[in-house]
Amino acid sequence: RKVGCIGSWHPARVGWSVPRAGQKGYFHRTEVNKKVYRIADACKKADGTFEHKNATTEFDLTEKSITPMGGFPHYGAVMQDFVMIKGCCVGVKKRVVTLRKTLLAQTSRTALEEIQLKFIDTSSKFGHGRFQTADEKSKFMGVMKKTITQAAAAK
């Protein structure tokens, strides 16, 4: 199964947009040689409760969720299990990406080194994020007009 016409005579090469057999298509986007930093559980548990402890490391004991303040741009909050990889990942947000084991044995130093995460940045990804948690921000900012009006509206 293949496309009959794979492009014009010139330019004398097959364009990137021509459908070809392989694993880099729209529905079969495969990433290779990605370093897996962490595989973690969801913050939403089976009974429906939220436990915001999936961004805590051995060195940073702050109880926080992997979702940055304000959510990931064009994605939102991470509620399911997740994989943290090194580098970028092709495609748009929420696109399914297939990760598989390598066909060749990894022998390089970078592939064989053990990863020990010390800190996971959960500051806002919109603008200049300063604070890791909402508690940290409220301690720094102090009492704000917004919180006073929300408390008055709740009464």
PDB file of C-alpha atoms in Angstrom:
ATOM      1  CA  ARG A   1       0.000   0.000   0.000  1.00  0.00           C
ATOM      2  CA  LYS A   2       1.560   3.225  -1.114  1.00  0.00           C
ATOM      3  CA  VAL A   3       0.847   6.463  -2.903  1.00  0.00           C
ATOM      4  CA  GLY A   4       1.195   6.277  -6.689  1.00  0.00           C
ATOM      5  CA  CYS A   5       2.625   9.751  -7.296  1.00  0.00           C
ATOM      6  CA  ILE A   6       5.290  10.815  -4.820  1.00  0.00           C
ATOM      7  CA  GLY A   7       5.874  14.273  -6.248  1.00  0.00           C
ATOM      8  CA  SER A   8       7.101  16.229  -9.226  1.00  0.00           C
ATOM      9  CA  TRP A   9      10.267  15.651 -11.250  1.00  0.00           C
ATOM     10  CA  HIS A  10      11.915  18.714  -9.745  1.00  0.00           C
ATOM     11  CA  PRO A  11      12.774  19.191  -6.921  1.00  0.00           C
ATOM     12  CA  ALA A  12      14.301  15.751  -7.393  1.00  0.00           C
ATOM     13  CA  ARG A  13      13.529  14.461  -3.924  1.00  0.00           C
ATOM     14  CA  VAL A  14      10.489  13.252  -2.070  1.00  0.00           C
ATOM     15  CA  GLY A  15       8.851  16.004  -0.028  1.00  0.00           C
ATOM     16  CA  TRP A  16       8.145  15.695   3.672  1.00  0.00           C
ATOM     17  CA  SER A  17       4.388  15.944   3.147  1.00  0.00           C
ATOM     18  CA  VAL A  18       4.181  12.911   0.841  1.00  0.00           C
ATOM     19  CA  PRO A  19       2.601   9.920   2.625  1.00  0.00           C
ATOM     20  CA  ARG A  20       5.193   7.139   2.908  1.00  0.00           C
ATOM     21  CA  ALA A  21       5.418   3.859   4.772  1.00  0.00           C
ATOM     22  CA  GLY A  22       7.127   4.070   8.140  1.00  0.00           C
ATOM     23  CA  GLN A  23       6.622   5.204  11.688  1.00  0.00           C
ATOM     24  CA  LYS A  24       6.669   8.963  11.407  1.00  0.00           C
ATOM     25  CA  GLY A  25       3.131   9.409  10.102  1.00  0.00           C
ATOM     26  CA  TYR A  26       0.237  11.253  11.708  1.00  0.00           C
ATOM     27  CA  PHE A  27      -1.104   8.277  13.654  1.00  0.00           C
ATOM     28  CA  HIS A  28       2.206   6.448  14.162  1.00  0.00           C
ATOM     29  CA  ARG A  29       4.550   9.084  15.489  1.00  0.00           C
ATOM     30  CA  THR A  30       7.462   7.302  17.144  1.00  0.00           C
ATOM     31  CA  GLU A  31      10.247   8.821  19.225  1.00  0.00           C
ATOM     32  CA  VAL A  32      13.561   7.011  19.620  1.00  0.00           C
ATOM     33  CA  ASN A  33      16.540   7.532  21.938  1.00  0.00           C
ATOM     34  CA  LYS A  34      14.616   9.570  24.501  1.00  0.00           C
ATOM     35  CA  LYS A  35      15.911   9.510  28.061  1.00  0.00           C
ATOM     36  CA  VAL A  36      13.063   8.708  30.465  1.00  0.00           C
ATOM     37  CA  TYR A  37      13.435  10.817  33.603  1.00  0.00           C
ATOM     38  CA  ARG A  38      10.346   9.724  35.484  1.00  0.00           C
ATOM     39  CA  ILE A  39       7.192   7.630  35.212  1.00  0.00           C
ATOM     40  CA  ALA A  40       4.655   8.737  37.815  1.00  0.00           C
ATOM     41  CA  ASP A  41       1.102   8.135  38.929  1.00  0.00           C
ATOM     42  CA  ALA A  42      -1.809  10.481  38.426  1.00  0.00           C
ATOM     43  CA  CYS A  43      -2.738  13.109  40.982  1.00  0.00           C
ATOM     44  CA  LYS A  44      -6.375  12.005  40.656  1.00  0.00           C
ATOM     45  CA  LYS A  45      -6.848   8.759  42.544  1.00  0.00           C
ATOM     46  CA  ALA A  46      -9.355   5.964  41.838  1.00  0.00           C
ATOM     47  CA  ASP A  47     -11.763   7.167  44.531  1.00  0.00           C
ATOM     48  CA  GLY A  48     -11.903  10.649  42.972  1.00  0.00           C
ATOM     49  CA  THR A  49      -9.694  12.446  45.472  1.00  0.00           C
ATOM     50  CA  PHE A  50      -6.707  14.559  44.469  1.00  0.00           C
ATOM     51  CA  GLU A  51      -3.264  13.998  45.928  1.00  0.00           C
ATOM     52  CA  HIS A  52      -0.794  16.656  44.820  1.00  0.00           C
ATOM     53  CA  LYS A  53       2.464  14.844  45.536  1.00  0.00           C
ATOM     54  CA  ASN A  54       3.642  13.621  42.133  1.00  0.00           C
ATOM     55  CA  ALA A  55       6.342  16.316  41.668  1.00  0.00           C
ATOM     56  CA  THR A  56       8.089  15.690  44.973  1.00  0.00           C
ATOM     57  CA  THR A  57      11.676  14.490  44.729  1.00  0.00           C
ATOM     58  CA  GLU A  58      14.162  13.132  47.215  1.00  0.00           C
ATOM     59  CA  PHE A  59      15.851  16.537  47.527  1.00  0.00           C
ATOM     60  CA  ASP A  60      12.772  18.799  47.141  1.00  0.00           C
ATOM     61  CA  LEU A  61      10.174  17.626  49.654  1.00  0.00           C
ATOM     62  CA  THR A  62       7.593  20.289  48.752  1.00  0.00           C
ATOM     63  CA  GLU A  63       4.219  18.648  48.170  1.00  0.00           C
ATOM     64  CA  LYS A  64       3.234  19.859  44.707  1.00  0.00           C
ATOM     65  CA  SER A  65       1.613  18.567  41.559  1.00  0.00           C
ATOM     66  CA  ILE A  66       3.459  18.142  38.263  1.00  0.00           C
ATOM     67  CA  THR A  67       1.094  20.679  36.701  1.00  0.00           C
ATOM     68  CA  PRO A  68       2.669  24.163  36.751  1.00  0.00           C
ATOM     69  CA  MET A  69       0.779  27.093  38.223  1.00  0.00           C
ATOM     70  CA  GLY A  70      -1.918  28.046  35.739  1.00  0.00           C
ATOM     71  CA  GLY A  71      -1.574  24.731  33.864  1.00  0.00           C
ATOM     72  CA  PHE A  72       0.453  23.836  30.799  1.00  0.00           C
ATOM     73  CA  PRO A  73      -0.138  26.227  27.859  1.00  0.00           C
ATOM     74  CA  HIS A  74      -2.774  24.830  25.479  1.00  0.00           C
ATOM     75  CA  TYR A  75      -3.103  21.661  27.579  1.00  0.00           C
ATOM     76  CA  GLY A  76      -4.268  22.361  31.118  1.00  0.00           C
ATOM     77  CA  ALA A  77      -3.774  20.232  34.199  1.00  0.00           C
ATOM     78  CA  VAL A  78      -2.192  16.764  34.132  1.00  0.00           C
ATOM     79  CA  MET A  79      -4.651  14.370  35.792  1.00  0.00           C
ATOM     80  CA  GLN A  80      -3.455  11.006  34.439  1.00  0.00           C
ATOM     81  CA  ASP A  81      -0.241   9.007  34.715  1.00  0.00           C
ATOM     82  CA  PHE A  82       2.653  10.681  32.926  1.00  0.00           C
ATOM     83  CA  VAL A  83       6.126  10.084  31.546  1.00  0.00           C
ATOM     84  CA  MET A  84       8.791  12.772  31.856  1.00  0.00           C
ATOM     85  CA  ILE A  85      11.344  12.619  29.043  1.00  0.00           C
ATOM     86  CA  LYS A  86      14.432  14.615  28.189  1.00  0.00           C
ATOM     87  CA  GLY A  87      14.122  17.055  25.302  1.00  0.00           C
ATOM     88  CA  CYS A  88      11.184  17.837  23.107  1.00  0.00           C
ATOM     89  CA  CYS A  89       8.417  15.682  21.730  1.00  0.00           C
ATOM     90  CA  VAL A  90       7.055  16.121  18.201  1.00  0.00           C
ATOM     91  CA  GLY A  91       3.482  17.038  17.438  1.00  0.00           C
ATOM     92  CA  VAL A  92       0.886  19.262  19.010  1.00  0.00           C
ATOM     93  CA  LYS A  93      -0.413  19.033  22.552  1.00  0.00           C
ATOM     94  CA  LYS A  94      -2.584  15.980  23.338  1.00  0.00           C
ATOM     95  CA  ARG A  95      -1.276  14.100  20.279  1.00  0.00           C
ATOM     96  CA  VAL A  96      -0.710  10.406  20.919  1.00  0.00           C
ATOM     97  CA  VAL A  97       2.990   9.527  20.862  1.00  0.00           C
ATOM     98  CA  THR A  98       4.314   5.978  20.865  1.00  0.00           C
ATOM     99  CA  LEU A  99       7.395   5.255  22.944  1.00  0.00           C
ATOM    100  CA  ARG A 100       9.174   1.949  22.436  1.00  0.00           C
ATOM    101  CA  LYS A 101      12.346   0.261  23.542  1.00  0.00           C
ATOM    102  CA  THR A 102      15.356   0.686  21.326  1.00  0.00           C
ATOM    103  CA  LEU A 103      16.271  -1.946  18.750  1.00  0.00           C
ATOM    104  CA  LEU A 104      19.990  -1.491  19.416  1.00  0.00           C
ATOM    105  CA  ALA A 105      21.722  -1.913  22.737  1.00  0.00           C
ATOM    106  CA  GLN A 106      22.495   1.500  24.227  1.00  0.00           C
ATOM    107  CA  THR A 107      26.222   1.844  24.934  1.00  0.00           C
ATOM    108  CA  SER A 108      26.815   5.597  25.192  1.00  0.00           C
ATOM    109  CA  ARG A 109      27.606   7.230  28.512  1.00  0.00           C
ATOM    110  CA  THR A 110      24.554   9.456  28.433  1.00  0.00           C
ATOM    111  CA  ALA A 111      22.228   6.525  27.783  1.00  0.00           C
ATOM    112  CA  LEU A 112      23.671   4.398  30.585  1.00  0.00           C
ATOM    113  CA  GLU A 113      23.930   7.021  33.331  1.00  0.00           C
ATOM    114  CA  GLU A 114      21.488   6.873  36.228  1.00  0.00           C
ATOM    115  CA  ILE A 115      19.156   9.850  36.550  1.00  0.00           C
ATOM    116  CA  GLN A 116      18.440  11.322  39.962  1.00  0.00           C
ATOM    117  CA  LEU A 117      15.981  14.215  39.776  1.00  0.00           C
ATOM    118  CA  LYS A 118      16.666  16.913  42.328  1.00  0.00           C
ATOM    119  CA  PHE A 119      14.073  19.535  41.406  1.00  0.00           C
ATOM    120  CA  ILE A 120      11.011  19.787  39.164  1.00  0.00           C
ATOM    121  CA  ASP A 121      10.087  23.315  38.129  1.00  0.00           C
ATOM    122  CA  THR A 122       6.354  23.951  38.570  1.00  0.00           C
ATOM    123  CA  SER A 123       6.388  27.708  38.136  1.00  0.00           C
ATOM    124  CA  SER A 124       3.983  29.246  35.651  1.00  0.00           C
ATOM    125  CA  LYS A 125       4.757  28.684  31.977  1.00  0.00           C
ATOM    126  CA  PHE A 126       2.874  31.859  31.032  1.00  0.00           C
ATOM    127  CA  GLY A 127       5.104  34.902  31.407  1.00  0.00           C
ATOM    128  CA  HIS A 128       7.801  35.061  34.086  1.00  0.00           C
ATOM    129  CA  GLY A 129       6.929  32.369  36.617  1.00  0.00           C
ATOM    130  CA  ARG A 130       8.382  33.019  40.081  1.00  0.00           C
ATOM    131  CA  PHE A 131       6.526  30.756  42.465  1.00  0.00           C
ATOM    132  CA  GLN A 132       6.438  26.963  42.656  1.00  0.00           C
ATOM    133  CA  THR A 133       3.157  26.635  44.588  1.00  0.00           C
ATOM    134  CA  ALA A 134       0.106  28.783  45.337  1.00  0.00           C
ATOM    135  CA  ASP A 135       1.024  28.757  49.055  1.00  0.00           C
ATOM    136  CA  GLU A 136       4.463  30.168  48.264  1.00  0.00           C
ATOM    137  CA  LYS A 137       2.871  32.937  46.204  1.00  0.00           C
ATOM    138  CA  SER A 138       0.333  33.859  48.909  1.00  0.00           C
ATOM    139  CA  LYS A 139       3.065  33.992  51.576  1.00  0.00           C
ATOM    140  CA  PHE A 140       5.126  36.351  49.427  1.00  0.00           C
ATOM    141  CA  MET A 141       2.254  38.580  48.288  1.00  0.00           C
ATOM    142  CA  GLY A 142       0.505  38.795  51.659  1.00  0.00           C
ATOM    143  CA  VAL A 143      -3.150  39.756  51.961  1.00  0.00           C
ATOM    144  CA  MET A 144      -4.544  40.839  48.594  1.00  0.00           C
ATOM    145  CA  LYS A 145      -7.754  42.624  47.699  1.00  0.00           C
ATOM    146  CA  LYS A 146      -8.836  39.635  45.610  1.00  0.00           C
ATOM    147  CA  THR A 147      -8.780  37.257  48.593  1.00  0.00           C
ATOM    148  CA  ILE A 148     -10.670  39.734  50.804  1.00  0.00           C
ATOM    149  CA  THR A 149     -13.468  40.144  48.230  1.00  0.00           C
ATOM    150  CA  GLN A 150     -13.691  36.377  47.701  1.00  0.00           C
ATOM    151  CA  ALA A 151     -13.988  35.816  51.457  1.00  0.00           C
ATOM    152  CA  ALA A 152     -16.688  38.522  51.716  1.00  0.00           C
ATOM    153  CA  ALA A 153     -18.633  37.000  48.788  1.00  0.00           C
ATOM    154  CA  ALA A 154     -18.495  33.546  50.416  1.00  0.00           C
ATOM    155  CA  LYS A 155     -20.174  34.869  53.592  1.00  0.00           C
TER     156      LYS A 155
END
